[in-house]
Amino acid sequence: MSETTANQTDVDVEDFIADSDTGGRKPTGAFSTWILLAVPLVWAIFQLWIASPLRFDVVLTWNNSFLGDIFKLTILNDTQTRAIHLAFAMFLAFVAFPTLKSSPRHHIPIQDWVLGLVAAATAAYIWFAYAGVAQRTGAPNTTDVIVAVVGIILLMEAARRSLGIPLMAVALFFLAYVFFGSWSGLPEMIRWQGASVNKAMSHMWLTTEGVFGVAIGVSSSFVFLFVLFGSLLNQAGAGNYFLKLAFAGLGHLRGGPAKAAVIASAATGLISGSSIANVVTTGTFTIPLMKRVGFPATKAGAVEVSSSINGVLTPPVMGAVAFLMTEYVGVSYVEVVRTAIVPAAISYIALVYIVHLEALKMGMTGTSRMHPVKFMLGAIFIIAFSIVMAGGLLVGSSYLIGGLQAAFGGAAFWVILALIAATYIAAVRYAAQGDDLPVSIESMQHLPPVREILKTGLHYLMPIFLLMYLLMVERKSPGYSAFWSSIFMLVILATQNSLKSFFRGQNDVVAQIKFGFAEIAEGMIAGARNMIGLAAAMGVAGIIVGAVTLTGIGQVMAEFVEFLALGLDGLFPFIDIKLLSMLFFVAVISIVLGMGLPTTANYIVVSSLMAGVVVEIGAQNGLIVPLIAVHMFVFYFGIMADVTPPVGLASFAAAAISKGDPLKTGFQAFFYSIRTALLPFLFIFNTDLLLIDVGPIQAVFVFLIAMIAMLLFAAGTMSYFMVKSRVWESVALLLVAFTLFQPGFFLNRIAPEFETRPGIELMAMAEVAGDDESLRVRLVGEDLMGDPVDGRYLLPLGEVGGDGATRLDMNAGITFREEDGKMFVDFLQFGGPSEQLGIDFDWEVVELEVKADRLPEQLFYIPAFLLLGLVYLLQMRRKEPETREVTA
């Protein structure tokens, strides 16, 4: 790549990032420039202050003083905080993002100033008119309705500017359904009675059911802080550090830049909330280097897209979806991370293997002396060992801190703080022994050894470790954890350069301190500007959620999917084709719904519309899956929309860097991502992959078997194992992979998985069940529309204790009564687990299902591994002549 071409690529990518993430305006006027710096900075400070656990102490300290009165104004409830959060985002959307591509970039037109201020006022209306609005709940006055109408229009325009047309178009579609859903021209299946302007606007803007609901609440409480944390990490140099480390470790191997791209994207995914941002952040370096070693532009872009998509599916942030999922599913953050970790890990390992196979097929050679098979086993060992080490460090730290607290009592906090400070200073001193890492593509060709790079950024790992410790060990809230991790990053930015200068004996310490504070301001501004589109997306997603709750369209989607699946029922006698086709149609619809949407809005839309579909239809067809598995299913396919043509925003971003064809890049990325599309179907039928009700030892076994199965699936789809595979060998590898993933499939054909018990035994079974077990019950009744329901449901029982009725009431939120030798639903707790499953009053317990006493399903691993051994031996026999020929 010539210097001119490289510079042009850098300019194009910078423009792409600005247009899609931070705003394409770069005004030359002093006042406009100052506004675009000051407002984001104030927004970031406001969010840190709101999240601070110390703010109440500050207010009490300054009580009965002028400062105390000022600080008291910042003690806001959740709804008011959401309003101010959205007000900042909407104002910045109008001043930072041009109206059209042809609109001016170097000044802010007067109409955008006006629209920005009006938009901010409508969003902040809930804050400054909170008391009056709360009193008028359900009966808005004229001012309320006008503010709501103007606010929704401007919110959708803000989303259009910052995110493009797709999200706004989806919101308009749902609004049209709210107002015109009663039109006689619509099919009766999807028709509803419609809503007045007053009712709809009150629901969407003046309550917490719409724009100011859960989504914007999570955005203001958690997401902003995580985006800020990522921005500060990147500003400090952590992104460049992770990228260089990956390339130093893997870049010299066969197809090394592509393998490094996968690992670098995994690391970037820790601090990035967007697949597109992940593509442009790492792809700027990785794609040109992949092309240099022989990857075509299309495949180079596709590798980056596939690995970047996985970054969004990887804990701890998952594009902010991890925090939304805790609210929507009602589980802890730790539970979300636990369910996501195995699919994400095995998917990344499989992508590294896919890249390796591509390099073999293209005849690439590396400078490494390591044998390719040894490398793959070594990489797998390193990844597994790193996961175990990270877990061990977290556990070890918990024991250390517990010991310090026992030894020092109230003074333990200061002792721990001193240890952290000493460790940080030692890490920076170690980093100062080498040169700082350059930021350029050319520098990737002449990297120092891994050990030299590793020591330059060990202090970057400390705030990430602190975040994980607070979240996973201390079980603190995401907001609390992100706040203290961000504060740690502010300390690093303020001190790292001056400390390095001091340890290197340089005399510019004071200048480096000033530079550090400038870096803090720049990182905070960048973090806030990255939040503009995300906050707007959360608000618009609230419109969609409000429309779903107001109209009940989720039930319509369930009926529509069931109608599509019904035509295939009974097509294959040995497979429940109706259930599989239902999941397939849910997957396709989730991809369509997710096209063009940012990650968080994507999840909100698909989970609001499709999660209930899987739960309802699955229950009627014998599929009982924990709700978190259902949400993971629709989220995976929603994210696949970033890959899938014709929209595929991540594919377009990669093509902009690689100069390849966007559609070809998208199709190639989709092919690489088939393993990601396979996983949701697998963990729906085998929740062990999500580590649900799985112990530590079994979790290791599940991970190893799933990893082997995914590698074999990759080899089968790539038609290359030890050598190029014949058709029957590829089929055999896919069969082995399926057996390892789903050994119960074949056993279920021989012996049923469950035995039935009469419904009258419900209480006895509930009383004798073990800790955290669930009862699998079949219920029959009628829904609110009078339609018959016949479904299976899991009723959680919690810990052992009390009789069956008590356990069901306390843990499942359901009470039964006995009539004429039959059991009926007598009472449901509002919002309880049973009510959320869709169970209704007076449904009859027809039967219970208990695990049958049969052979272990793992016996089918034996023929699977025997078949794998046969394929291996046959391919090795063909490989040996090839090796001798090459040697000769």
Short mmCIF file of C-alpha atoms in Angstrom, two decimals, residues 555 612-626 754 762 773-783 787-797 808 812 814 816 825 828 833-840 843-850:
data_model
loop_
_atom_site.label_atom_id
_atom_site.label_comp_id
_atom_site.label_asym_id
_atom_site.label_seq_id
_atom_site.Cartn_x
_atom_site.Cartn_y
_atom_site.Cartn_z
CA GLN A 555 -49.23 -11.85 20.59
CA GLY A 612 -42.34 -14.01 23.90
CA VAL A 613 -42.98 -15.86 20.64
CA VAL A 614 -40.36 -18.50 21.46
CA VAL A 615 -41.66 -18.87 25.03
CA GLU A 616 -45.32 -19.18 24.01
CA ILE A 617 -45.01 -21.46 21.00
CA GLY A 618 -42.24 -23.48 22.62
CA ALA A 619 -44.43 -24.14 25.67
CA GLN A 620 -47.18 -25.42 23.40
CA ASN A 621 -44.78 -27.79 21.63
CA GLY A 622 -42.91 -29.27 24.57
CA LEU A 623 -39.90 -26.92 24.43
CA ILE A 624 -39.23 -25.51 27.88
CA VAL A 625 -36.28 -23.13 27.90
CA PRO A 626 -35.13 -20.66 30.58
CA PHE A 754 -39.31 -37.85 30.38
CA LEU A 762 -47.91 -31.93 42.09
CA GLU A 773 -34.83 -27.74 40.88
CA SER A 774 -37.87 -26.93 38.75
CA LEU A 775 -41.09 -28.81 38.15
CA ARG A 776 -41.95 -29.53 34.55
CA VAL A 777 -45.75 -29.32 34.30
CA ARG A 778 -48.24 -29.60 31.47
CA LEU A 779 -51.12 -27.12 31.81
CA VAL A 780 -54.35 -26.92 29.84
CA GLY A 781 -56.80 -24.00 29.80
CA GLU A 782 -57.92 -20.92 27.88
CA ASP A 783 -56.20 -17.59 27.31
CA ASP A 787 -58.49 -19.71 22.72
CA PRO A 788 -57.39 -23.15 24.03
CA VAL A 789 -53.88 -23.48 25.49
CA ASP A 790 -51.97 -26.73 26.00
CA GLY A 791 -48.39 -26.11 27.04
CA ARG A 792 -45.49 -27.17 29.24
CA TYR A 793 -43.85 -24.87 31.78
CA LEU A 794 -40.97 -24.90 34.26
CA LEU A 795 -41.93 -23.85 37.79
CA PRO A 796 -38.85 -22.92 39.92
CA LEU A 797 -38.80 -24.33 43.47
CA LEU A 808 -44.38 -23.08 44.68
CA ALA A 812 -42.81 -19.70 41.33
CA ILE A 814 -48.29 -19.59 41.94
CA PHE A 816 -53.00 -24.31 43.24
CA VAL A 825 -54.22 -22.71 39.14
CA LEU A 828 -50.74 -15.87 40.47
CA PRO A 833 -42.25 -16.05 37.41
CA SER A 834 -45.43 -17.99 36.57
CA GLU A 835 -47.31 -14.88 35.47
CA GLN A 836 -44.39 -13.89 33.22
CA LEU A 837 -44.54 -17.34 31.59
CA GLY A 838 -48.10 -16.58 30.49
CA ILE A 839 -49.85 -18.98 32.87
CA ASP A 840 -53.42 -17.95 33.72
CA TRP A 843 -55.67 -23.80 34.14
CA GLU A 844 -55.55 -27.52 34.95
CA VAL A 845 -52.38 -29.45 35.74
CA VAL A 846 -52.81 -32.37 33.35
CA GLU A 847 -49.53 -34.13 34.08
CA LEU A 848 -46.03 -33.79 35.44
CA GLU A 849 -42.91 -34.77 33.53
CA VAL A 850 -39.88 -36.20 35.32
#
